[in-house]
């Protein structure tokens, strides 16, 4: 069931926003124990099906793996890299697409539209191709040829729009005949991304800090939700959530004058779920930190030398980690989780 954050109205059917314009959240409550809900016969996303609001008769054909968590000791801190870029379409977005696609199948929706030129579009296009769901992707005309080529290869109908990012957004929303599915609003997307927290708990137990690249907040709020549910099961304390943003696009901390050119995946100055993110930061005693292109550049090469081939947006968490290490933010032996969200090999 979906519930409006503003007026409290509830909905059974899939929709993006409430009639009043308010954002929707998925309501899930668990009466059983964590162990009895875990589907131990699987070692992939199906292990966590009972924690997801989806019907087993409508599961997507694409099965998501459990991504590895690699531990490295850096200056007395246990750094846990969660390799989200090893998902089928090369980013963590596949988790959100998985749950969304299951809901679309349940409702018999065969045609969708979204505005994104990056990871979300590539992820939905890949799932759409496997399911026979037509995916209309609205992108700015200046989007790189590489990305356009990948989207076309995956069978997406690419609509190139002249103008600003918001013009692209409205064109996708107004497009007739397709169900609009932006991950900025989509409540089911967060249900998918929360599963990373379940995996982390099973792989390494409790963690003390989580650094997340944060633009629209789809991973940030998903991880918050996942850890919150685990906390309700009595499994973990809440980790401190640290939202990592890019210079010039800060929405949760003071906006810098200089603008990052590298972190395109989180270049979202006014995310619709901003208030929800501020609440999560406050509740977990976390904070927001921003990084610039020079720091991101250095972090990319550090990550590559550790064997992690990630895109610039993903590298922001390592740049922020190093900044916080210098500030002595982390206690000795604390566990710091850094999700590495997107592959650099995707656009070739
Ligand atoms: Zn409402």
Short mmCIF file of C-alpha atoms and ligand atoms in Angstrom, two decimals:
data_model
loop_
_atom_site.label_atom_id
_atom_site.label_comp_id
_atom_site.label_asym_id
_atom_site.label_seq_id
_atom_site.Cartn_x
_atom_site.Cartn_y
_atom_site.Cartn_z
CA UNK A 1 0.00 0.00 0.00
CA UNK A 2 1.13 3.55 -0.77
CA UNK A 3 0.59 6.46 1.62
CA UNK A 4 0.84 10.19 0.92
CA UNK A 5 3.34 12.07 3.09
CA UNK A 6 1.22 15.23 2.90
CA UNK A 7 -2.46 14.29 3.26
CA UNK A 8 -2.25 10.65 4.39
CA UNK A 9 -4.39 9.29 1.54
CA UNK A 10 -3.62 5.65 0.72
CA UNK A 11 -3.56 3.82 -2.62
CA UNK A 12 -3.45 0.17 -3.61
CA UNK A 13 -2.55 0.82 -7.26
CA UNK A 14 0.87 1.93 -8.45
CA UNK A 15 1.17 5.70 -8.89
CA UNK A 16 3.96 8.23 -8.77
CA UNK A 17 2.37 11.03 -6.72
CA UNK A 18 -0.76 11.57 -4.64
CA UNK A 19 -3.73 13.42 -6.15
CA UNK A 20 -2.73 16.32 -3.87
CA UNK A 21 0.77 16.33 -5.40
CA UNK A 22 2.36 14.83 -2.26
CA UNK A 23 5.08 12.18 -2.30
CA UNK A 24 4.12 8.59 -1.65
CA UNK A 25 5.78 6.00 0.59
CA UNK A 26 5.33 2.24 0.61
CA UNK A 27 3.91 0.97 3.89
CA UNK A 28 5.38 -2.35 4.98
CA UNK A 29 5.22 -3.81 8.42
CA UNK A 30 6.68 -7.16 9.46
CA UNK A 31 5.13 -9.30 12.16
CA UNK A 32 7.52 -12.25 11.83
CA UNK A 33 11.20 -12.48 12.73
CA UNK A 34 14.01 -11.59 10.34
CA UNK A 35 15.14 -15.24 10.18
CA UNK A 36 11.70 -16.62 9.31
CA UNK A 37 11.31 -14.10 6.47
CA UNK A 38 14.69 -14.82 4.94
CA UNK A 39 14.45 -17.15 1.93
CA UNK A 40 17.63 -19.15 2.57
CA UNK A 41 17.38 -21.38 -0.45
CA UNK A 42 18.49 -18.48 -2.67
CA UNK A 43 21.79 -16.61 -2.82
CA UNK A 44 20.50 -13.75 -4.97
CA UNK A 45 17.85 -11.02 -4.69
CA UNK A 46 15.14 -13.66 -4.13
CA UNK A 47 16.62 -14.29 -0.68
CA UNK A 48 14.91 -11.06 0.42
CA UNK A 49 11.58 -11.35 -1.43
CA UNK A 50 9.56 -11.45 1.80
CA UNK A 51 10.88 -8.02 2.70
CA UNK A 52 9.66 -6.57 -0.60
CA UNK A 53 6.12 -5.47 -1.53
CA UNK A 54 6.00 -7.64 -4.64
CA UNK A 55 3.95 -10.61 -5.77
CA UNK A 56 5.96 -13.76 -6.54
CA UNK A 57 3.87 -14.39 -9.68
CA UNK A 58 5.25 -11.25 -11.30
CA UNK A 59 8.97 -11.43 -10.63
CA UNK A 60 11.24 -9.89 -13.27
CA UNK A 61 13.09 -12.35 -15.51
CA UNK A 62 16.40 -10.70 -14.70
CA UNK A 63 17.72 -12.00 -11.39
CA UNK A 64 19.97 -9.67 -9.44
CA UNK A 65 23.07 -10.91 -7.66
CA UNK A 66 24.08 -10.18 -4.10
CA UNK A 67 26.96 -7.75 -4.60
CA UNK A 68 30.25 -8.44 -2.83
CA UNK A 69 31.53 -6.38 0.07
CA UNK A 70 35.32 -5.97 0.14
CA UNK A 71 37.06 -4.96 3.35
CA UNK A 72 40.23 -2.84 3.42
CA UNK A 73 41.96 -1.44 6.46
CA UNK A 74 42.83 2.23 5.91
CA UNK A 75 44.54 4.10 8.78
CA UNK A 76 42.90 2.03 11.52
CA UNK A 77 39.47 2.23 9.95
CA UNK A 78 37.72 -0.80 8.45
CA UNK A 79 36.49 0.38 5.07
CA UNK A 80 33.81 -1.77 3.48
CA UNK A 81 33.40 -1.27 -0.26
CA UNK A 82 30.05 -2.60 -1.52
CA UNK A 83 30.47 -3.28 -5.23
CA UNK A 84 27.11 -2.12 -6.54
CA UNK A 85 28.64 -1.45 -9.95
CA UNK A 86 28.69 -5.21 -10.55
CA UNK A 87 24.92 -5.26 -11.09
CA UNK A 88 23.72 -6.38 -14.59
CA UNK A 89 23.34 -2.88 -16.04
CA UNK A 90 26.41 -1.59 -14.18
CA UNK A 91 24.77 0.30 -11.33
CA UNK A 92 22.79 0.07 -8.08
CA UNK A 93 19.73 1.34 -9.96
CA UNK A 94 18.94 -2.27 -10.94
CA UNK A 95 17.68 -2.81 -7.39
CA UNK A 96 15.04 -0.09 -7.81
CA UNK A 97 14.17 -1.25 -11.32
CA UNK A 98 13.68 -4.82 -10.07
CA UNK A 99 10.86 -3.88 -7.68
CA UNK A 100 9.37 -1.32 -10.09
CA UNK A 101 9.27 -3.83 -12.96
CA UNK A 102 7.55 -6.41 -10.71
CA UNK A 103 4.85 -3.83 -9.89
CA UNK A 104 4.45 -2.86 -13.56
CA UNK A 105 3.99 -6.53 -14.50
CA UNK A 106 1.44 -6.99 -11.73
CA UNK A 107 -0.58 -4.09 -13.13
CA UNK A 108 -0.16 -5.10 -16.76
CA UNK A 109 1.66 -1.87 -17.72
CA UNK A 110 3.53 -2.35 -21.01
CA UNK A 111 4.84 1.10 -21.86
CA UNK A 112 6.77 3.49 -19.62
CA UNK A 113 8.49 6.87 -19.91
CA UNK A 114 11.28 8.39 -17.86
CA UNK A 115 13.70 11.27 -17.98
CA UNK A 116 17.27 10.27 -17.25
CA UNK A 117 20.24 9.91 -19.48
CA UNK A 118 22.27 7.95 -17.02
CA UNK A 119 22.16 4.81 -14.96
CA UNK A 120 18.40 4.72 -14.35
CA UNK A 121 17.62 4.87 -18.07
CA UNK A 122 20.12 2.13 -18.91
CA UNK A 123 18.76 -0.04 -16.11
CA UNK A 124 15.09 0.34 -17.12
CA UNK A 125 15.99 -0.20 -20.77
CA UNK A 126 17.72 -3.48 -19.91
CA UNK A 127 14.82 -4.75 -17.78
CA UNK A 128 12.31 -3.50 -20.35
CA UNK A 129 14.01 -5.43 -23.13
CA UNK A 130 13.84 -8.67 -21.12
CA UNK A 131 10.17 -8.15 -20.27
CA UNK A 132 8.81 -6.76 -23.52
CA UNK A 133 8.01 -3.43 -21.84
CA UNK A 134 8.50 -0.46 -24.13
CA UNK A 135 10.75 2.16 -22.53
CA UNK A 136 10.65 5.80 -23.69
CA UNK A 137 13.72 7.65 -22.49
CA UNK A 138 13.71 11.46 -22.55
CA UNK A 139 17.21 12.92 -22.62
CA UNK A 140 18.79 16.31 -23.24
CA UNK A 141 19.92 16.65 -26.85
CA UNK A 142 23.53 17.22 -25.71
CA UNK A 143 23.74 13.78 -24.01
CA UNK A 144 26.85 11.87 -25.06
CA UNK A 145 26.65 9.76 -28.22
CA UNK A 146 27.91 6.76 -26.24
CA UNK A 147 24.93 6.83 -23.91
CA UNK A 148 22.48 7.30 -26.79
CA UNK A 149 24.02 4.30 -28.51
CA UNK A 150 23.74 2.07 -25.42
CA UNK A 151 20.11 3.07 -24.90
CA UNK A 152 19.24 2.33 -28.53
CA UNK A 153 21.09 -0.98 -28.39
CA UNK A 154 18.90 -1.94 -25.44
CA UNK A 155 15.81 -1.19 -27.51
CA UNK A 156 14.76 2.03 -25.75
CA UNK A 157 12.87 4.67 -27.72
CA UNK A 158 15.13 7.69 -27.29
CA UNK A 159 13.49 11.15 -27.33
CA UNK A 160 16.07 13.91 -27.59
CA UNK A 161 14.83 17.20 -26.14
CA UNK A 162 16.24 20.68 -26.74
CA UNK A 163 16.41 22.89 -23.67
CA UNK A 164 17.06 22.66 -19.97
CA UNK A 165 16.99 19.56 -17.77
CA UNK A 166 13.55 20.61 -16.44
CA UNK A 167 12.15 20.84 -19.99
CA UNK A 168 13.22 17.23 -20.51
CA UNK A 169 11.50 16.33 -17.24
CA UNK A 170 8.16 17.89 -18.26
CA UNK A 171 8.23 16.34 -21.74
CA UNK A 172 8.60 12.88 -20.18
CA UNK A 173 5.78 13.54 -17.70
CA UNK A 174 3.42 14.87 -20.35
CA UNK A 175 4.10 12.08 -22.84
CA UNK A 176 0.82 10.32 -23.65
CA UNK A 177 0.34 6.58 -23.71
CA UNK A 178 3.12 5.61 -21.34
CA UNK A 179 3.25 5.32 -17.56
CA UNK A 180 5.69 7.90 -16.16
CA UNK A 181 8.20 6.29 -13.87
CA UNK A 182 10.81 8.77 -12.61
CA UNK A 183 12.99 7.40 -9.85
CA UNK A 184 12.92 10.87 -8.26
CA UNK A 185 9.37 10.18 -7.05
CA UNK A 186 8.82 6.44 -7.49
CA UNK A 187 8.15 4.96 -4.02
CA UNK A 188 8.91 1.40 -5.14
CA UNK A 189 12.42 2.34 -6.20
CA UNK A 190 13.44 2.83 -2.54
CA UNK A 191 12.10 -0.61 -1.68
CA UNK A 192 14.63 -2.07 -4.08
CA UNK A 193 17.60 -0.01 -2.95
CA UNK A 194 16.93 -0.87 0.72
CA UNK A 195 17.96 -4.47 0.01
CA UNK A 196 21.62 -3.42 -0.10
CA UNK A 197 21.34 -2.82 3.68
CA UNK A 198 20.05 -6.38 4.22
CA UNK A 199 22.95 -7.79 2.24
CA UNK A 200 25.47 -5.70 4.17
CA UNK A 201 24.03 -6.92 7.46
CA UNK A 202 24.38 -10.54 6.38
CA UNK A 203 27.89 -9.98 5.01
CA UNK A 204 29.53 -7.91 7.75
CA UNK A 205 27.01 -7.34 10.55
CA UNK A 206 26.64 -3.89 12.01
CA UNK A 207 28.36 -0.84 10.51
CA UNK A 208 29.08 2.52 12.15
CA UNK A 209 29.06 4.94 9.21
CA UNK A 210 27.55 4.86 5.73
CA UNK A 211 28.74 7.34 3.10
CA UNK A 212 26.32 7.66 0.18
CA UNK A 213 26.50 9.66 -3.08
CA UNK A 214 23.38 11.80 -2.76
CA UNK A 215 21.49 13.62 -5.51
CA UNK A 216 17.82 12.63 -5.72
CA UNK A 217 18.39 10.35 -2.71
CA UNK A 218 17.31 7.00 -4.16
CA UNK A 219 20.20 5.13 -2.56
CA UNK A 220 20.43 7.33 0.54
CA UNK A 221 16.75 6.88 1.45
CA UNK A 222 16.75 3.21 0.44
CA UNK A 223 19.68 2.46 2.74
CA UNK A 224 18.04 4.48 5.49
CA UNK A 225 14.89 2.41 5.10
CA UNK A 226 16.78 -0.90 5.02
CA UNK A 227 18.79 -0.13 8.16
CA UNK A 228 15.66 1.16 9.87
CA UNK A 229 13.83 -2.10 9.16
CA UNK A 230 16.82 -4.12 10.42
CA UNK A 231 16.85 -1.91 13.50
CA UNK A 232 13.15 -2.67 14.04
CA UNK A 233 13.94 -6.39 13.78
CA UNK A 234 16.44 -5.80 16.62
CA UNK A 235 19.38 -6.68 14.36
CA UNK A 236 21.47 -3.50 14.19
CA UNK A 237 21.88 -0.05 15.70
CA UNK A 238 21.30 2.74 13.20
CA UNK A 239 24.57 3.70 11.46
CA UNK A 240 25.45 7.36 11.05
CA UNK A 241 24.38 8.32 7.52
CA UNK A 242 26.65 10.74 5.67
CA UNK A 243 25.24 12.25 2.48
CA UNK A 244 28.01 13.01 -0.01
CA UNK A 245 27.17 15.73 -2.53
CA UNK A 246 28.99 17.46 -5.34
CA UNK A 247 30.12 21.08 -5.28
CA UNK A 248 27.53 23.44 -6.70
CA UNK A 249 24.71 20.91 -6.29
CA UNK A 250 24.44 20.69 -2.51
CA UNK A 251 20.83 20.45 -1.37
CA UNK A 252 21.45 19.24 2.19
CA UNK A 253 24.38 21.51 3.09
CA UNK A 254 25.64 24.94 2.05
CA UNK A 255 25.79 25.38 -1.72
CA UNK A 256 29.28 26.05 -3.16
CA UNK A 257 29.83 28.63 -5.88
CA UNK A 258 32.06 26.29 -7.88
CA UNK A 259 30.20 23.60 -9.82
CA UNK A 260 31.32 19.99 -10.23
CA UNK A 261 31.45 18.82 -13.84
CA UNK A 262 32.34 15.24 -12.96
CA UNK A 263 29.60 14.05 -10.62
CA UNK A 264 26.77 14.17 -13.18
CA UNK A 265 24.78 11.42 -11.47
CA UNK A 266 24.14 13.58 -8.40
CA UNK A 267 23.89 16.99 -10.06
CA UNK A 268 20.33 17.51 -8.77
CA UNK A 269 20.01 20.84 -6.95
CA UNK A 270 16.41 20.48 -5.74
CA UNK A 271 15.53 16.84 -5.08
CA UNK A 272 11.81 16.22 -4.38
CA UNK A 273 12.58 14.08 -1.32
CA UNK A 274 14.88 16.65 0.32
CA UNK A 275 12.86 17.01 3.57
CA UNK A 276 12.82 13.23 4.02
CA UNK A 277 16.62 13.15 3.63
CA UNK A 278 17.16 15.96 6.16
CA UNK A 279 15.03 14.01 8.65
CA UNK A 280 17.11 10.86 8.11
CA UNK A 281 20.35 12.81 8.63
CA UNK A 282 19.03 14.23 11.88
CA UNK A 283 17.72 10.93 13.17
CA UNK A 284 21.00 9.09 12.55
CA UNK A 285 23.13 12.01 13.81
CA UNK A 286 24.67 12.14 10.36
CA UNK A 287 25.58 15.07 8.17
CA UNK A 288 26.21 16.22 4.61
CA UNK A 289 29.63 16.80 3.09
CA UNK A 290 30.50 18.07 -0.36
CA UNK A 291 33.46 17.36 -2.63
CA UNK A 292 34.91 19.05 -5.70
CA UNK A 293 36.28 17.81 -9.01
CA UNK A 294 39.94 17.76 -7.94
CA UNK A 295 39.12 15.55 -4.99
CA UNK A 296 36.91 13.35 -7.17
CA UNK A 297 39.66 12.98 -9.78
CA UNK A 298 42.15 11.86 -7.16
CA UNK A 299 39.59 9.44 -5.65
CA UNK A 300 38.97 7.86 -9.08
CA UNK A 301 42.66 7.06 -9.48
CA UNK A 302 42.92 5.79 -5.86
CA UNK A 303 39.94 3.49 -6.48
CA UNK A 304 41.35 2.26 -9.79
CA UNK A 305 44.62 1.34 -8.07
CA UNK A 306 42.58 -0.74 -5.62
CA UNK A 307 40.91 -2.50 -8.58
CA UNK A 308 37.59 -0.67 -8.55
CA UNK A 309 36.59 0.61 -12.00
CA UNK A 310 33.92 3.12 -11.07
CA UNK A 311 32.45 6.22 -12.64
CA UNK A 312 33.17 9.71 -11.18
CA UNK A 313 29.84 9.97 -9.32
CA UNK A 314 30.72 6.80 -7.41
CA UNK A 315 34.15 8.11 -6.47
CA UNK A 316 32.67 10.98 -4.41
CA UNK A 317 32.34 8.67 -1.40
CA UNK A 318 36.05 7.90 -1.34
CA UNK A 319 36.91 11.58 -1.75
CA UNK A 320 34.64 12.36 1.20
CA UNK A 321 36.07 9.48 3.23
CA UNK A 322 39.59 10.88 2.85
CA UNK A 323 38.44 14.35 3.85
CA UNK A 324 36.77 12.97 6.97
CA UNK A 325 39.80 10.84 7.79
CA UNK A 326 41.91 14.01 7.84
CA UNK A 327 39.39 15.57 10.21
CA UNK A 328 39.68 12.52 12.53
CA UNK A 329 35.97 11.92 12.15
CA UNK A 330 36.16 8.13 12.57
CA UNK A 331 36.94 6.33 15.80
CA UNK A 332 39.64 3.65 15.74
CA UNK A 333 38.43 0.31 14.30
CA UNK A 334 35.09 1.74 13.22
CA UNK A 335 33.38 0.18 10.22
CA UNK A 336 32.72 2.57 7.37
CA UNK A 337 30.58 1.47 4.46
CA UNK A 338 31.22 2.96 1.01
CA UNK A 339 28.82 1.79 -1.70
CA UNK A 340 30.48 1.99 -5.14
CA UNK A 341 27.43 2.73 -7.23
CA UNK A 342 28.28 2.76 -10.92
CA UNK A 343 30.69 1.20 -13.37
CA UNK A 344 32.95 3.18 -15.65
CA UNK A 345 32.72 0.47 -18.31
CA UNK A 346 29.07 1.05 -19.12
CA UNK A 347 29.35 3.67 -21.79
CA UNK A 348 31.64 2.33 -24.45
ZN1 LIG B 1 -1.88 13.57 -0.66
#
